Structure formats: C-alpha cells, structure tokens
PDB file of C-alpha atoms in Angstrom:
ATOM      1  CA  MET A   1     115.003 -13.015  -7.530  1.00  0.00           C
ATOM      2  CA  ASN A   2     117.041 -14.321  -4.610  1.00  0.00           C
ATOM      3  CA  ARG A   3     116.727 -18.018  -3.526  1.00  0.00           C
ATOM      4  CA  TYR A   4     114.684 -17.570  -0.501  1.00  0.00           C
ATOM      5  CA  GLN A   5     112.335 -15.522  -2.870  1.00  0.00           C
ATOM      6  CA  ALA A   6     112.432 -18.531  -5.402  1.00  0.00           C
ATOM      7  CA  MET A   7     111.905 -20.959  -2.674  1.00  0.00           C
ATOM      8  CA  PHE A   8     108.734 -19.218  -0.884  1.00  0.00           C
ATOM      9  CA  GLU A   9     107.304 -18.697  -4.457  1.00  0.00           C
ATOM     10  CA  ARG A  10     107.642 -22.462  -5.404  1.00  0.00           C
ATOM     11  CA  LEU A  11     106.444 -23.614  -2.283  1.00  0.00           C
ATOM     12  CA  ASP A  12     103.073 -21.351  -2.509  1.00  0.00           C
ATOM     13  CA  ALA A  13     102.438 -22.492  -5.882  1.00  0.00           C
ATOM     14  CA  ALA A  14     102.721 -26.073  -4.690  1.00  0.00           C
ATOM     15  CA  ASP A  15     100.509 -25.105  -1.256  1.00  0.00           C
ATOM     16  CA  GLN A  16     103.068 -26.141   0.718  1.00  0.00           C
ATOM     17  CA  GLY A  17     105.223 -24.692   3.505  1.00  0.00           C
ATOM     18  CA  ALA A  18     108.960 -24.834   4.430  1.00  0.00           C
ATOM     19  CA  PHE A  19     110.803 -27.203   6.402  1.00  0.00           C
ATOM     20  CA  VAL A  20     114.039 -26.365   7.375  1.00  0.00           C
ATOM     21  CA  PRO A  21     116.890 -28.462   9.201  1.00  0.00           C
ATOM     22  CA  PHE A  22     119.466 -26.944  11.523  1.00  0.00           C
ATOM     23  CA  VAL A  23     123.076 -28.740  12.257  1.00  0.00           C
ATOM     24  CA  THR A  24     126.102 -27.600  13.156  1.00  0.00           C
ATOM     25  CA  LEU A  25     129.072 -27.724  10.692  1.00  0.00           C
ATOM     26  CA  GLY A  26     131.817 -30.194  11.307  1.00  0.00           C
ATOM     27  CA  ASP A  27     129.458 -32.235  13.210  1.00  0.00           C
ATOM     28  CA  PRO A  28     130.813 -35.016  14.052  1.00  0.00           C
ATOM     29  CA  ASN A  29     133.662 -34.301  11.519  1.00  0.00           C
ATOM     30  CA  PRO A  30     133.806 -32.420   8.416  1.00  0.00           C
ATOM     31  CA  LYS A  31     133.690 -35.412   6.172  1.00  0.00           C
ATOM     32  CA  GLN A  32     130.815 -36.982   7.728  1.00  0.00           C
ATOM     33  CA  SER A  33     129.370 -33.317   8.431  1.00  0.00           C
ATOM     34  CA  LEU A  34     128.813 -33.080   4.312  1.00  0.00           C
ATOM     35  CA  GLU A  35     127.365 -36.738   4.218  1.00  0.00           C
ATOM     36  CA  VAL A  36     124.760 -35.432   6.962  1.00  0.00           C
ATOM     37  CA  ILE A  37     124.291 -32.628   4.893  1.00  0.00           C
ATOM     38  CA  GLU A  38     123.219 -34.631   1.840  1.00  0.00           C
ATOM     39  CA  ALA A  39     121.122 -36.750   3.693  1.00  0.00           C
ATOM     40  CA  LEU A  40     118.969 -33.770   4.862  1.00  0.00           C
ATOM     41  CA  VAL A  41     118.573 -32.689   1.435  1.00  0.00           C
ATOM     42  CA  ALA A  42     117.736 -35.824   0.073  1.00  0.00           C
ATOM     43  CA  GLY A  43     114.766 -36.182   2.455  1.00  0.00           C
ATOM     44  CA  GLY A  44     113.383 -33.040   1.053  1.00  0.00           C
ATOM     45  CA  ALA A  45     114.947 -29.918   2.910  1.00  0.00           C
ATOM     46  CA  ASP A  46     113.644 -26.820   1.583  1.00  0.00           C
ATOM     47  CA  ALA A  47     116.381 -24.699   3.177  1.00  0.00           C
ATOM     48  CA  LEU A  48     119.584 -25.246   5.084  1.00  0.00           C
ATOM     49  CA  GLU A  49     120.048 -23.341   8.492  1.00  0.00           C
ATOM     50  CA  LEU A  50     123.335 -24.033   9.437  1.00  0.00           C
ATOM     51  CA  GLY A  51     125.805 -23.202  12.644  1.00  0.00           C
ATOM     52  CA  PHE A  52     129.605 -22.759  13.246  1.00  0.00           C
ATOM     53  CA  PRO A  53     130.963 -24.629  16.054  1.00  0.00           C
ATOM     54  CA  PHE A  54     131.302 -22.189  18.950  1.00  0.00           C
ATOM     55  CA  SER A  55     132.788 -22.750  22.472  1.00  0.00           C
ATOM     56  CA  ASP A  56     129.831 -20.388  24.139  1.00  0.00           C
ATOM     57  CA  PRO A  57     126.487 -20.658  22.558  1.00  0.00           C
ATOM     58  CA  VAL A  58     124.544 -18.823  24.681  1.00  0.00           C
ATOM     59  CA  ALA A  59     121.107 -19.159  22.630  1.00  0.00           C
ATOM     60  CA  ASP A  60     121.232 -23.220  22.354  1.00  0.00           C
ATOM     61  CA  GLY A  61     120.597 -25.894  24.832  1.00  0.00           C
ATOM     62  CA  PRO A  62     122.632 -28.850  25.908  1.00  0.00           C
ATOM     63  CA  THR A  63     121.759 -30.934  22.387  1.00  0.00           C
ATOM     64  CA  ILE A  64     123.219 -28.216  20.206  1.00  0.00           C
ATOM     65  CA  GLN A  65     126.368 -27.441  22.743  1.00  0.00           C
ATOM     66  CA  LYS A  66     127.406 -30.984  22.118  1.00  0.00           C
ATOM     67  CA  ALA A  67     127.246 -30.681  18.744  1.00  0.00           C
ATOM     68  CA  ALA A  68     129.369 -27.968  18.964  1.00  0.00           C
ATOM     69  CA  ILE A  69     131.967 -29.946  21.189  1.00  0.00           C
ATOM     70  CA  ARG A  70     132.120 -32.640  18.895  1.00  0.00           C
ATOM     71  CA  ALA A  71     132.698 -30.757  16.076  1.00  0.00           C
ATOM     72  CA  LEU A  72     135.690 -28.712  17.639  1.00  0.00           C
ATOM     73  CA  ALA A  73     136.660 -32.021  19.257  1.00  0.00           C
ATOM     74  CA  ALA A  74     137.246 -33.123  15.450  1.00  0.00           C
ATOM     75  CA  GLY A  75     139.461 -29.871  14.769  1.00  0.00           C
ATOM     76  CA  THR A  76     136.899 -28.052  12.902  1.00  0.00           C
ATOM     77  CA  LYS A  77     138.182 -24.667  11.760  1.00  0.00           C
ATOM     78  CA  ILE A  78     136.041 -21.716  10.644  1.00  0.00           C
ATOM     79  CA  SER A  79     138.058 -22.156   7.273  1.00  0.00           C
ATOM     80  CA  ASP A  80     136.936 -25.797   7.176  1.00  0.00           C
ATOM     81  CA  CYS A  81     133.362 -24.563   7.346  1.00  0.00           C
ATOM     82  CA  PHE A  82     133.591 -22.225   4.600  1.00  0.00           C
ATOM     83  CA  ALA A  83     135.338 -24.889   2.860  1.00  0.00           C
ATOM     84  CA  MET A  84     132.137 -27.295   3.259  1.00  0.00           C
ATOM     85  CA  LEU A  85     129.576 -24.345   2.756  1.00  0.00           C
ATOM     86  CA  THR A  86     131.365 -23.963  -0.728  1.00  0.00           C
ATOM     87  CA  GLU A  87     131.133 -27.537  -1.569  1.00  0.00           C
ATOM     88  CA  ILE A  88     127.547 -27.702  -0.151  1.00  0.00           C
ATOM     89  CA  ARG A  89     126.777 -24.816  -2.746  1.00  0.00           C
ATOM     90  CA  ASP A  90     128.782 -26.130  -5.701  1.00  0.00           C
ATOM     91  CA  ARG A  91     126.560 -29.674  -5.204  1.00  0.00           C
ATOM     92  CA  HIS A  92     123.198 -27.778  -4.614  1.00  0.00           C
ATOM     93  CA  ALA A  93     123.231 -24.571  -6.747  1.00  0.00           C
ATOM     94  CA  ASP A  94     119.291 -23.451  -5.888  1.00  0.00           C
ATOM     95  CA  ILE A  95     118.702 -24.491  -1.943  1.00  0.00           C
ATOM     96  CA  PRO A  96     119.017 -21.614   0.606  1.00  0.00           C
ATOM     97  CA  ILE A  97     121.718 -21.374   3.030  1.00  0.00           C
ATOM     98  CA  GLY A  98     121.437 -19.849   5.951  1.00  0.00           C
ATOM     99  CA  LEU A  99     124.175 -19.552   8.994  1.00  0.00           C
ATOM    100  CA  LEU A 100     123.148 -18.894  12.732  1.00  0.00           C
ATOM    101  CA  VAL A 101     126.493 -18.005  14.526  1.00  0.00           C
ATOM    102  CA  TYR A 102     127.567 -15.989  17.264  1.00  0.00           C
ATOM    103  CA  ALA A 103     129.179 -12.090  16.930  1.00  0.00           C
ATOM    104  CA  ASN A 104     132.381 -13.148  17.945  1.00  0.00           C
ATOM    105  CA  LEU A 105     132.943 -15.529  15.137  1.00  0.00           C
ATOM    106  CA  VAL A 106     131.623 -12.651  12.928  1.00  0.00           C
ATOM    107  CA  ALA A 107     133.842  -9.579  14.228  1.00  0.00           C
ATOM    108  CA  SER A 108     137.135 -11.449  15.446  1.00  0.00           C
ATOM    109  CA  ALA A 109     138.382 -11.584  11.492  1.00  0.00           C
ATOM    110  CA  GLY A 110     136.359  -8.035  10.610  1.00  0.00           C
ATOM    111  CA  LEU A 111     133.034  -7.883   9.386  1.00  0.00           C
ATOM    112  CA  ASP A 112     133.339  -7.003   6.097  1.00  0.00           C
ATOM    113  CA  ASN A 113     135.765 -10.060   5.629  1.00  0.00           C
ATOM    114  CA  PHE A 114     133.561 -12.422   7.066  1.00  0.00           C
ATOM    115  CA  TYR A 115     130.243 -11.381   4.836  1.00  0.00           C
ATOM    116  CA  GLN A 116     132.762 -11.426   1.681  1.00  0.00           C
ATOM    117  CA  ARG A 117     133.648 -15.221   2.631  1.00  0.00           C
ATOM    118  CA  CYS A 118     129.971 -15.519   2.939  1.00  0.00           C
ATOM    119  CA  ALA A 119     129.036 -14.630  -0.407  1.00  0.00           C
ATOM    120  CA  ALA A 120     132.116 -16.124  -1.700  1.00  0.00           C
ATOM    121  CA  ALA A 121     131.050 -19.664  -0.787  1.00  0.00           C
ATOM    122  CA  GLY A 122     127.280 -19.156  -1.566  1.00  0.00           C
ATOM    123  CA  VAL A 123     125.418 -18.376   1.607  1.00  0.00           C
ATOM    124  CA  ASP A 124     122.476 -16.348   1.293  1.00  0.00           C
ATOM    125  CA  SER A 125     121.518 -15.244   4.839  1.00  0.00           C
ATOM    126  CA  VAL A 126     123.463 -14.610   8.151  1.00  0.00           C
ATOM    127  CA  LEU A 127     121.453 -14.481  11.864  1.00  0.00           C
ATOM    128  CA  ILE A 128     123.696 -13.604  14.619  1.00  0.00           C
ATOM    129  CA  ALA A 129     122.020 -15.022  17.416  1.00  0.00           C
ATOM    130  CA  ASP A 130     123.261 -12.331  19.929  1.00  0.00           C
ATOM    131  CA  VAL A 131     123.389  -9.404  18.118  1.00  0.00           C
ATOM    132  CA  PRO A 132     119.712  -7.424  18.848  1.00  0.00           C
ATOM    133  CA  GLU A 133     118.402  -5.526  16.084  1.00  0.00           C
ATOM    134  CA  ARG A 134     118.700  -2.053  17.852  1.00  0.00           C
ATOM    135  CA  GLU A 135     122.958  -2.857  17.969  1.00  0.00           C
ATOM    136  CA  SER A 136     122.528  -4.516  13.810  1.00  0.00           C
ATOM    137  CA  ALA A 137     123.718  -1.455  11.994  1.00  0.00           C
ATOM    138  CA  PRO A 138     127.378  -2.310  11.353  1.00  0.00           C
ATOM    139  CA  PHE A 139     126.347  -5.887  10.618  1.00  0.00           C
ATOM    140  CA  ILE A 140     123.395  -5.176   8.467  1.00  0.00           C
ATOM    141  CA  GLU A 141     125.919  -2.836   6.182  1.00  0.00           C
ATOM    142  CA  ALA A 142     128.406  -5.210   5.733  1.00  0.00           C
ATOM    143  CA  ALA A 143     125.825  -7.759   4.935  1.00  0.00           C
ATOM    144  CA  HIS A 144     124.339  -5.648   2.455  1.00  0.00           C
ATOM    145  CA  ALA A 145     127.799  -4.689   0.714  1.00  0.00           C
ATOM    146  CA  HIS A 146     128.438  -8.591   0.029  1.00  0.00           C
ATOM    147  CA  GLY A 147     124.606  -9.307  -1.155  1.00  0.00           C
ATOM    148  CA  VAL A 148     123.973 -11.344   2.227  1.00  0.00           C
ATOM    149  CA  ALA A 149     120.593 -11.122   3.678  1.00  0.00           C
ATOM    150  CA  PRO A 150     120.678 -10.097   7.347  1.00  0.00           C
ATOM    151  CA  ILE A 151     118.261 -12.135   9.499  1.00  0.00           C
ATOM    152  CA  PHE A 152     116.564 -11.347  13.020  1.00  0.00           C
ATOM    153  CA  ILE A 153     114.694 -13.324  15.900  1.00  0.00           C
ATOM    154  CA  ALA A 154     111.200 -12.250  16.768  1.00  0.00           C
ATOM    155  CA  PRO A 155     110.462 -13.380  20.326  1.00  0.00           C
ATOM    156  CA  PRO A 156     106.985 -14.494  21.461  1.00  0.00           C
ATOM    157  CA  ASP A 157     106.664 -11.322  23.886  1.00  0.00           C
ATOM    158  CA  ALA A 158     107.748  -9.198  21.544  1.00  0.00           C
ATOM    159  CA  SER A 159     106.030  -5.410  21.479  1.00  0.00           C
ATOM    160  CA  ASN A 160     104.521  -4.109  18.375  1.00  0.00           C
ATOM    161  CA  ALA A 161     107.113  -1.816  17.880  1.00  0.00           C
ATOM    162  CA  ARG A 162     109.689  -4.506  18.360  1.00  0.00           C
ATOM    163  CA  LEU A 163     107.980  -6.629  15.321  1.00  0.00           C
ATOM    164  CA  GLN A 164     107.922  -3.564  13.259  1.00  0.00           C
ATOM    165  CA  SER A 165     111.520  -2.933  13.649  1.00  0.00           C
ATOM    166  CA  ILE A 166     112.729  -6.166  13.004  1.00  0.00           C
ATOM    167  CA  ALA A 167     110.477  -6.678  10.222  1.00  0.00           C
ATOM    168  CA  ALA A 168     111.669  -3.715   8.686  1.00  0.00           C
ATOM    169  CA  ARG A 169     115.332  -5.110   8.995  1.00  0.00           C
ATOM    170  CA  SER A 170     115.091  -8.948   8.284  1.00  0.00           C
ATOM    171  CA  GLU A 171     115.591 -10.348   4.738  1.00  0.00           C
ATOM    172  CA  GLY A 172     114.953 -13.350   3.081  1.00  0.00           C
ATOM    173  CA  TYR A 173     113.023 -14.691   6.327  1.00  0.00           C
ATOM    174  CA  VAL A 174     112.182 -13.851  10.238  1.00  0.00           C
ATOM    175  CA  TYR A 175     113.245 -16.409  12.604  1.00  0.00           C
ATOM    176  CA  LEU A 176     110.183 -16.552  14.972  1.00  0.00           C
ATOM    177  CA  LEU A 177     110.387 -18.420  18.304  1.00  0.00           C
ATOM    178  CA  SER A 178     108.012 -20.801  19.653  1.00  0.00           C
ATOM    179  CA  ARG A 179     108.788 -20.090  23.254  1.00  0.00           C
ATOM    180  CA  ALA A 180     111.543 -18.270  25.181  1.00  0.00           C
ATOM    181  CA  GLY A 181     114.788 -19.780  26.253  1.00  0.00           C
ATOM    182  CA  VAL A 182     117.402 -22.084  24.398  1.00  0.00           C
ATOM    183  CA  THR A 183     117.115 -24.408  21.781  1.00  0.00           C
ATOM    184  CA  GLY A 184     116.222 -27.885  22.730  1.00  0.00           C
ATOM    185  CA  THR A 185     113.557 -30.639  22.495  1.00  0.00           C
ATOM    186  CA  GLU A 186     114.025 -30.573  26.437  1.00  0.00           C
ATOM    187  CA  SER A 187     111.589 -27.870  26.798  1.00  0.00           C
ATOM    188  CA  SER A 188     108.550 -28.720  24.233  1.00  0.00           C
ATOM    189  CA  MET A 189     107.165 -26.197  21.354  1.00  0.00           C
ATOM    190  CA  GLN A 190     103.900 -23.770  22.760  1.00  0.00           C
ATOM    191  CA  LYS A 191     101.799 -23.156  20.480  1.00  0.00           C
ATOM    192  CA  PRO A 192     102.493 -20.496  18.247  1.00  0.00           C
ATOM    193  CA  ALA A 193     101.249 -16.926  18.844  1.00  0.00           C
ATOM    194  CA  THR A 194      98.902 -16.207  15.683  1.00  0.00           C
ATOM    195  CA  ALA A 195      98.884 -12.535  16.796  1.00  0.00           C
ATOM    196  CA  VAL A 196     102.774 -12.256  16.506  1.00  0.00           C
ATOM    197  CA  ILE A 197     102.529 -13.636  12.910  1.00  0.00           C
ATOM    198  CA  GLN A 198      99.848 -11.116  12.218  1.00  0.00           C
ATOM    199  CA  ALA A 199     101.633  -8.769  13.421  1.00  0.00           C
ATOM    200  CA  LEU A 200     104.732  -9.167  11.180  1.00  0.00           C
ATOM    201  CA  LYS A 201     102.587  -9.821   8.124  1.00  0.00           C
ATOM    202  CA  ASP A 202     100.764  -6.398   8.802  1.00  0.00           C
ATOM    203  CA  ALA A 203     104.801  -5.056   8.871  1.00  0.00           C
ATOM    204  CA  ASN A 204     105.277  -6.711   5.744  1.00  0.00           C
ATOM    205  CA  SER A 205     107.938  -8.576   6.954  1.00  0.00           C
ATOM    206  CA  ALA A 206     109.895 -11.151   5.263  1.00  0.00           C
ATOM    207  CA  PRO A 207     108.105 -14.946   5.658  1.00  0.00           C
ATOM    208  CA  PRO A 208     108.190 -16.198   9.523  1.00  0.00           C
ATOM    209  CA  LEU A 209     109.753 -19.366  10.040  1.00  0.00           C
ATOM    210  CA  LEU A 210     108.926 -20.919  13.528  1.00  0.00           C
ATOM    211  CA  GLY A 211     111.748 -22.581  15.623  1.00  0.00           C
ATOM    212  CA  PHE A 212     112.395 -23.837  18.571  1.00  0.00           C
ATOM    213  CA  GLY A 213     111.131 -27.282  20.064  1.00  0.00           C
ATOM    214  CA  ILE A 214     109.976 -28.453  16.415  1.00  0.00           C
ATOM    215  CA  ALA A 215     110.525 -31.841  16.934  1.00  0.00           C
ATOM    216  CA  GLN A 216     107.423 -33.733  15.408  1.00  0.00           C
ATOM    217  CA  PRO A 217     105.094 -33.637  12.314  1.00  0.00           C
ATOM    218  CA  GLU A 218     102.332 -32.128  14.423  1.00  0.00           C
ATOM    219  CA  HIS A 219     104.449 -29.261  15.388  1.00  0.00           C
ATOM    220  CA  VAL A 220     105.772 -28.480  11.431  1.00  0.00           C
ATOM    221  CA  ALA A 221     101.644 -28.680  11.298  1.00  0.00           C
ATOM    222  CA  ALA A 222     100.943 -26.408  14.242  1.00  0.00           C
ATOM    223  CA  ALA A 223     103.326 -23.760  12.760  1.00  0.00           C
ATOM    224  CA  LEU A 224     101.403 -23.326   9.796  1.00  0.00           C
ATOM    225  CA  ALA A 225      97.998 -23.446  10.792  1.00  0.00           C
ATOM    226  CA  ALA A 226      99.161 -20.310  13.344  1.00  0.00           C
ATOM    227  CA  GLY A 227     100.090 -18.907   9.760  1.00  0.00           C
ATOM    228  CA  ALA A 228     104.016 -19.543   9.516  1.00  0.00           C
ATOM    229  CA  ALA A 229     105.432 -19.882   6.426  1.00  0.00           C
ATOM    230  CA  GLY A 230     107.464 -22.792   7.755  1.00  0.00           C
ATOM    231  CA  ALA A 231     109.372 -24.300  10.341  1.00  0.00           C
ATOM    232  CA  ILE A 232     112.728 -24.957  11.398  1.00  0.00           C
ATOM    233  CA  SER A 233     114.171 -27.947  13.334  1.00  0.00           C
ATOM    234  CA  GLY A 234     117.332 -28.168  15.194  1.00  0.00           C
ATOM    235  CA  SER A 235     117.784 -30.351  18.389  1.00  0.00           C
ATOM    236  CA  ALA A 236     115.385 -32.909  16.781  1.00  0.00           C
ATOM    237  CA  VAL A 237     117.938 -33.411  14.171  1.00  0.00           C
ATOM    238  CA  VAL A 238     121.062 -33.115  15.895  1.00  0.00           C
ATOM    239  CA  ASN A 239     119.963 -35.613  18.351  1.00  0.00           C
ATOM    240  CA  PHE A 240     120.178 -38.277  15.515  1.00  0.00           C
ATOM    241  CA  ILE A 241     123.799 -37.347  15.206  1.00  0.00           C
ATOM    242  CA  ALA A 242     124.487 -37.953  18.568  1.00  0.00           C
ATOM    243  CA  ASN A 243     122.740 -41.247  18.551  1.00  0.00           C
ATOM    244  CA  HIS A 244     124.154 -42.507  15.369  1.00  0.00           C
ATOM    245  CA  HIS A 245     127.716 -40.632  14.292  1.00  0.00           C
ATOM    246  CA  GLN A 246     129.443 -44.050  14.900  1.00  0.00           C
ATOM    247  CA  GLU A 247     127.099 -45.685  12.297  1.00  0.00           C
ATOM    248  CA  PRO A 248     127.531 -43.284   9.162  1.00  0.00           C
ATOM    249  CA  GLU A 249     124.913 -45.212   6.889  1.00  0.00           C
ATOM    250  CA  ARG A 250     122.448 -45.400   9.524  1.00  0.00           C
ATOM    251  CA  LEU A 251     122.756 -41.785  10.738  1.00  0.00           C
ATOM    252  CA  SER A 252     122.003 -41.061   6.613  1.00  0.00           C
ATOM    253  CA  GLU A 253     119.119 -43.220   6.488  1.00  0.00           C
ATOM    254  CA  GLU A 254     117.354 -42.006   9.453  1.00  0.00           C
ATOM    255  CA  LEU A 255     117.973 -38.461   8.702  1.00  0.00           C
ATOM    256  CA  THR A 256     116.469 -38.769   5.269  1.00  0.00           C
ATOM    257  CA  ARG A 257     113.429 -40.910   7.066  1.00  0.00           C
ATOM    258  CA  PHE A 258     113.324 -38.002   9.552  1.00  0.00           C
ATOM    259  CA  VAL A 259     112.911 -34.946   6.977  1.00  0.00           C
ATOM    260  CA  ARG A 260     111.099 -36.530   4.537  1.00  0.00           C
ATOM    261  CA  LYS A 261     107.972 -36.861   7.540  1.00  0.00           C
ATOM    262  CA  MET A 262     108.348 -33.396   8.567  1.00  0.00           C
ATOM    263  CA  LYS A 263     108.409 -32.101   4.864  1.00  0.00           C
ATOM    264  CA  GLN A 264     105.135 -34.450   4.342  1.00  0.00           C
ATOM    265  CA  ALA A 265     103.867 -32.198   7.307  1.00  0.00           C
ATOM    266  CA  THR A 266     103.891 -29.059   5.058  1.00  0.00           C
ATOM    267  CA  ASN A 267     101.468 -30.410   2.788  1.00  0.00           C
ATOM    268  CA  ASN A 268      97.826 -28.528   2.225  1.00  0.00           C
ATOM    269  CA  ARG A 269      99.118 -25.551   4.184  1.00  0.00           C
ATOM    270  CA  ALA A 270      95.362 -23.549   2.910  1.00  0.00           C
ATOM    271  CA  ALA A 271      93.592 -26.458   4.463  1.00  0.00           C
ATOM    272  CA  LEU A 272      95.688 -26.453   7.902  1.00  0.00           C
ATOM    273  CA  LEU A 273      95.271 -22.383   8.223  1.00  0.00           C
ATOM    274  CA  GLN A 274      91.123 -22.916   7.328  1.00  0.00           C
ATOM    275  CA  HIS A 275      91.102 -25.003  10.471  1.00  0.00           C
ATOM    276  CA  SER A 276      93.551 -23.469  12.774  1.00  0.00           C
TER     277      SER A 276
END
C-alpha cells in the first residue's frame, strides 16, 4: 500500500477529508523553508504539495510567482530542493509528498534522471502543470519506472471523455480545479461541480482533491460537501510566508494555526455530504 492509499484509508476510517497545503521549496530561503514545512505538519497537514521555484510558472498567479522569485533570489537550486525533500522524508516517514512542477524542470536533466531523484528523495507523486494528459506518455513511463505516481489536473469544464482519460492516468489523487484560470486567492473559489466529481468517481479515478482559491475553512467544507476527498490550499498558505518571513517564529505560529483551522473543517465528512 502506498502512502496516499494509507492516508485516504486512515481518513475514511476517521470520517475526515484531507487537507493538503502547498508551498514552494526554498521560500523564503532553504533553511527557513524547512521550518515552514515543520509548521505545516505540526498543524495537521495530511499530505504536502511542494513546488520547485521556476522562472515562468504559467499556471500560477502573483502570490506563488512571488514565492518563486523569493526562493530563486535566495539562491535555491534544484539540488537544494532535492536535499530538502530528502530531509523532509527523513523527518516524516509516512506523510505523502507530492511535487507540482513545470515540464522544463523535469525534462532539462532527462526524465529518467528526474524521476530517479524523486524516488531517492522519497517523493510519492509528481504533477507537471504544463503537460496535458494527451502528451504525458513519456512522463508516465519514467514515473512508473521509479515508482512515482503521475498526477493530472481535472478542469471544471472537462468533457466526460477527458475526465475518463484523466482518471485512467492519475494515481494517488486527481487535482480537481474549483475554477478556470491561475492559482490565487485573488479570484475566489467557485462552488465545485458535483457532476465532475461524480464523473471521476464513475470512472474509478483516484480520490479528487479540490484546489484553486481554497483560503478559508468554509471552502474546505464546501469541497467535501461536493464529494471531493479533500482540499489543497496554496496561495493562502504562501501569503503567510510573504507577510511574515522576516519574523520566523511568528510565521511558524501563524502557519500552524491556519493549517489546524483548515484541517478541523475536514471533520464529519459524512455529515457534510448528507447536507450538501
């Protein structure tokens, strides 16, 4: 059983959904980035979604773009990211770790090399934001060769045929978008389409996690009420880093408090579904 399967089984038994925070590795610098991760885990994060800093993050809004700029300005390199991943895995043996990256970072050193490094660092999954599932075969092959789960994005307006394709290719979970566009709390979350979630379930997909615009406990509860297995929050988390990175102790406290509130909203999942 892989870490995602173990997580979802544990959460189902506890009548909970998953809360998954996202941050960019190296933001605001490699040392402090590890402290950020510890604060997220202390708050009760069920899994981690982590990005590599990249100069042209086309799927991301200004908040996460600025996180990448901070990380790059601090001198964060790909080798630093893998070193951080290795340390995170050493500290936390069971928590699922997913990467959300861009194709250039994966392909620049060779697909096989990238996924080999992921496996060695204890990464469970990789989502490549700018590779659609129809062009994904070489990435999936390399991922499978090293025991890494490929993850794909399900947009809210996807056709049934496309959702079936996404379901067939995604392992671990499916990243379900609450709305079109780029990441960010600048555009509020839209009510998730229960029909999309049901179509994924009918296609025997991996559990869907809802992302984009998840900034409040009410958003998490709405995701679960629509049938999602949990929620991913990125920009809301990264905003704490932007606002408090010069106060490390306060930053850790604020992040832990935020994650704890968001995680609490995943309780009583069955009741949320019944009242949706």
